[in-house]
PDB file of C-alpha atoms in Angstrom:
ATOM      1  CA  PHE A   2     -32.362 -49.120  42.262  1.00 77.00           C
ATOM      2  CA  GLN A   3     -34.494 -45.958  41.912  1.00 80.00           C
ATOM      3  CA  ASN A   4     -31.368 -43.943  41.208  1.00 85.00           C
ATOM      4  CA  GLN A   5     -30.446 -46.339  38.430  1.00 85.00           C
ATOM      5  CA  LEU A   6     -33.970 -46.049  36.979  1.00 83.00           C
ATOM      6  CA  ALA A   7     -33.847 -42.272  37.189  1.00 87.00           C
ATOM      7  CA  SER A   8     -30.394 -42.237  35.635  1.00 88.00           C
ATOM      8  CA  HIS A   9     -31.664 -44.547  32.828  1.00 89.00           C
ATOM      9  CA  GLN A  10     -34.670 -42.238  32.188  1.00 91.00           C
ATOM     10  CA  PHE A  11     -32.337 -39.224  32.209  1.00 90.00           C
ATOM     11  CA  PHE A  12     -30.204 -40.807  29.488  1.00 91.00           C
ATOM     12  CA  GLU A  13     -33.317 -41.768  27.517  1.00 92.00           C
ATOM     13  CA  ASN A  14     -34.526 -38.173  27.776  1.00 93.00           C
ATOM     14  CA  GLN A  15     -31.170 -36.908  26.615  1.00 93.00           C
ATOM     15  CA  LEU A  16     -31.278 -39.316  23.713  1.00 93.00           C
ATOM     16  CA  ALA A  17     -34.856 -38.201  22.857  1.00 94.00           C
ATOM     17  CA  SER A  18     -33.740 -34.550  23.110  1.00 94.00           C
ATOM     18  CA  HIS A  19     -30.817 -35.256  20.788  1.00 94.00           C
ATOM     19  CA  GLN A  20     -33.115 -36.956  18.325  1.00 95.00           C
ATOM     20  CA  PHE A  21     -35.551 -33.986  18.535  1.00 95.00           C
ATOM     21  CA  PHE A  22     -32.771 -31.561  17.582  1.00 95.00           C
ATOM     22  CA  GLU A  23     -31.594 -33.851  14.769  1.00 96.00           C
ATOM     23  CA  ASN A  24     -35.198 -33.963  13.508  1.00 96.00           C
ATOM     24  CA  GLN A  25     -35.352 -30.166  13.727  1.00 96.00           C
ATOM     25  CA  LEU A  26     -32.191 -29.900  11.673  1.00 96.00           C
ATOM     26  CA  VAL A  27     -33.597 -32.382   9.041  1.00 96.00           C
ATOM     27  CA  PHE A  28     -36.855 -30.410   9.021  1.00 96.00           C
ATOM     28  CA  HIS A  29     -34.945 -27.166   8.351  1.00 97.00           C
ATOM     29  CA  GLN A  30     -32.996 -28.854   5.546  1.00 97.00           C
ATOM     30  CA  ILE A  31     -36.263 -30.060   4.033  1.00 97.00           C
ATOM     31  CA  LEU A  32     -37.646 -26.504   4.268  1.00 97.00           C
ATOM     32  CA  GLU A  33     -34.550 -25.125   2.611  1.00 96.00           C
ATOM     33  CA  ILE A  34     -34.881 -27.695  -0.278  1.00 97.00           C
ATOM     34  CA  CYS A  35     -38.599 -26.767  -0.674  1.00 96.00           C
ATOM     35  CA  SER A  36     -37.726 -23.050  -0.637  1.00 96.00           C
ATOM     36  CA  SER A  37     -34.989 -23.497  -3.195  1.00 96.00           C
ATOM     37  CA  SER A  38     -37.318 -25.562  -5.420  1.00 96.00           C
ATOM     38  CA  LEU A  39     -39.957 -22.899  -5.192  1.00 97.00           C
ATOM     39  CA  ARG A  40     -37.398 -20.176  -6.173  1.00 97.00           C
ATOM     40  CA  ASN A  41     -36.234 -22.265  -9.078  1.00 97.00           C
ATOM     41  CA  PHE A  42     -39.793 -22.772 -10.225  1.00 97.00           C
ATOM     42  CA  GLN A  43     -40.557 -19.017  -9.883  1.00 97.00           C
ATOM     43  CA  ASN A  44     -37.366 -18.215 -11.823  1.00 97.00           C
ATOM     44  CA  GLN A  45     -38.368 -20.638 -14.613  1.00 97.00           C
ATOM     45  CA  LEU A  46     -41.817 -18.967 -14.694  1.00 97.00           C
ATOM     46  CA  VAL A  47     -40.285 -15.505 -14.893  1.00 97.00           C
ATOM     47  CA  SER A  48     -37.887 -16.659 -17.630  1.00 97.00           C
ATOM     48  CA  ARG A  49     -40.743 -18.141 -19.562  1.00 96.00           C
ATOM     49  CA  GLN A  50     -42.808 -14.981 -19.210  1.00 97.00           C
ATOM     50  CA  PHE A  51     -39.767 -12.919 -20.346  1.00 97.00           C
ATOM     51  CA  SER A  52     -39.439 -15.114 -23.457  1.00 97.00           C
ATOM     52  CA  GLU A  53     -43.179 -14.712 -24.203  1.00 97.00           C
ATOM     53  CA  ASN A  54     -42.893 -10.960 -23.759  1.00 97.00           C
ATOM     54  CA  GLN A  55     -39.894 -10.906 -26.112  1.00 97.00           C
ATOM     55  CA  LEU A  56     -41.933 -12.804 -28.717  1.00 97.00           C
ATOM     56  CA  ALA A  57     -44.883 -10.464 -28.262  1.00 97.00           C
ATOM     57  CA  PHE A  58     -42.592  -7.421 -28.619  1.00 96.00           C
ATOM     58  CA  HIS A  59     -41.030  -8.963 -31.791  1.00 97.00           C
ATOM     59  CA  GLN A  60     -44.598  -9.540 -33.213  1.00 97.00           C
ATOM     60  CA  PHE A  61     -45.547  -5.996 -32.287  1.00 96.00           C
ATOM     61  CA  SER A  62     -42.442  -4.666 -34.106  1.00 96.00           C
ATOM     62  CA  GLU A  63     -43.432  -6.683 -37.173  1.00 96.00           C
ATOM     63  CA  ILE A  64     -46.931  -5.262 -37.004  1.00 96.00           C
ATOM     64  CA  GLU A  65     -45.502  -1.766 -36.645  1.00 96.00           C
ATOM     65  CA  LEU A  66     -43.257  -2.291 -39.683  1.00 96.00           C
ATOM     66  CA  THR A  67     -46.206  -3.701 -41.675  1.00 96.00           C
ATOM     67  CA  PHE A  68     -48.265  -0.633 -40.711  1.00 95.00           C
ATOM     68  CA  HIS A  69     -45.368   1.651 -41.785  1.00 96.00           C
ATOM     69  CA  GLN A  70     -45.179  -0.163 -45.145  1.00 96.00           C
ATOM     70  CA  PHE A  71     -48.951   0.104 -45.567  1.00 96.00           C
ATOM     71  CA  SER A  72     -48.790   3.855 -44.907  1.00 95.00           C
ATOM     72  CA  GLU A  73     -45.970   4.209 -47.510  1.00 96.00           C
ATOM     73  CA  ASN A  74     -48.046   2.154 -49.952  1.00 96.00           C
ATOM     74  CA  GLN A  75     -51.012   4.464 -49.386  1.00 97.00           C
ATOM     75  CA  LEU A  76     -48.811   7.467 -50.092  1.00 96.00           C
ATOM     76  CA  VAL A  77     -47.514   5.845 -53.320  1.00 97.00           C
ATOM     77  CA  LEU A  78     -51.113   5.033 -54.351  1.00 96.00           C
ATOM     78  CA  HIS A  79     -52.158   8.619 -53.626  1.00 97.00           C
ATOM     79  CA  GLN A  80     -49.275   9.887 -55.770  1.00 97.00           C
ATOM     80  CA  PHE A  81     -50.278   7.409 -58.490  1.00 97.00           C
ATOM     81  CA  PHE A  82     -53.766   8.819 -58.586  1.00 97.00           C
ATOM     82  CA  GLU A  83     -52.427  12.415 -58.608  1.00 97.00           C
ATOM     83  CA  ASN A  84     -50.174  11.478 -61.489  1.00 97.00           C
ATOM     84  CA  GLN A  85     -53.140   9.917 -63.352  1.00 97.00           C
ATOM     85  CA  LEU A  86     -55.077  13.160 -62.931  1.00 97.00           C
ATOM     86  CA  VAL A  87     -52.124  15.188 -64.213  1.00 97.00           C
ATOM     87  CA  PHE A  88     -51.769  12.789 -67.075  1.00 97.00           C
ATOM     88  CA  HIS A  89     -55.423  13.192 -68.032  1.00 97.00           C
ATOM     89  CA  GLN A  90     -55.081  16.948 -67.829  1.00 97.00           C
ATOM     90  CA  ILE A  91     -52.036  16.735 -70.184  1.00 97.00           C
ATOM     91  CA  LEU A  92     -54.041  14.592 -72.546  1.00 96.00           C
ATOM     92  CA  GLU A  93     -56.893  17.072 -72.441  1.00 96.00           C
ATOM     93  CA  ILE A  94     -54.499  19.943 -73.208  1.00 97.00           C
ATOM     94  CA  CYS A  95     -52.946  17.985 -76.079  1.00 96.00           C
ATOM     95  CA  SER A  96     -56.381  17.050 -77.427  1.00 95.00           C
ATOM     96  CA  THR A  97     -57.528  20.675 -77.235  1.00 95.00           C
ATOM     97  CA  SER A  98     -54.318  21.878 -78.872  1.00 95.00           C
ATOM     98  CA  LEU A  99     -54.741  19.301 -81.629  1.00 94.00           C
ATOM     99  CA  ARG A 100     -58.332  20.401 -82.256  1.00 93.00           C
ATOM    100  CA  ASN A 101     -57.246  24.051 -82.295  1.00 94.00           C
ATOM    101  CA  PHE A 102     -54.514  23.167 -84.747  1.00 91.00           C
ATOM    102  CA  GLN A 103     -56.905  21.293 -86.969  1.00 91.00           C
ATOM    103  CA  ASN A 104     -59.390  24.111 -86.763  1.00 90.00           C
ATOM    104  CA  GLN A 105     -56.718  26.623 -87.827  1.00 90.00           C
ATOM    105  CA  SER A 106     -55.755  24.334 -90.690  1.00 82.00           C
ATOM    106  CA  VAL A 107     -59.328  24.181 -91.886  1.00 77.00           C
ATOM    107  CA  ILE A 108     -59.625  27.974 -91.751  1.00 65.00           C
TER     108      ILE A 108
END
C-alpha cells in the first residue's frame, strides 16, 4: 500500500513538474508578447519624433527662405535709396544748368 501511495505521489509530482514547465513556457510567451509590444510602441514613438523633426526642418527651411527674401528686399530697398540720391543729384545738376542757361540769356 505504501508503494502505491509513493507511486501515486511520484505521478502527481511528475504532473506538477509538467505543469510547471508548461507555465514557464506560457510565461516566456507572455514576456515575448510584452517585449514585442514595447518595441512596437518605441518604434511608433521614434516614427512620431521623426515626423515632428521633419515638420520642424520644413518650418526651418521656410524661415530660412523668408530670411533670404528679407535680405534681398533690404538690398533692393538700399538700391532704391541710392537711386533716389542719384536722381536728386541729377535734378540738382539740371536745375543748376537751367539757372546757368537763364543767367546767360539775361546777360
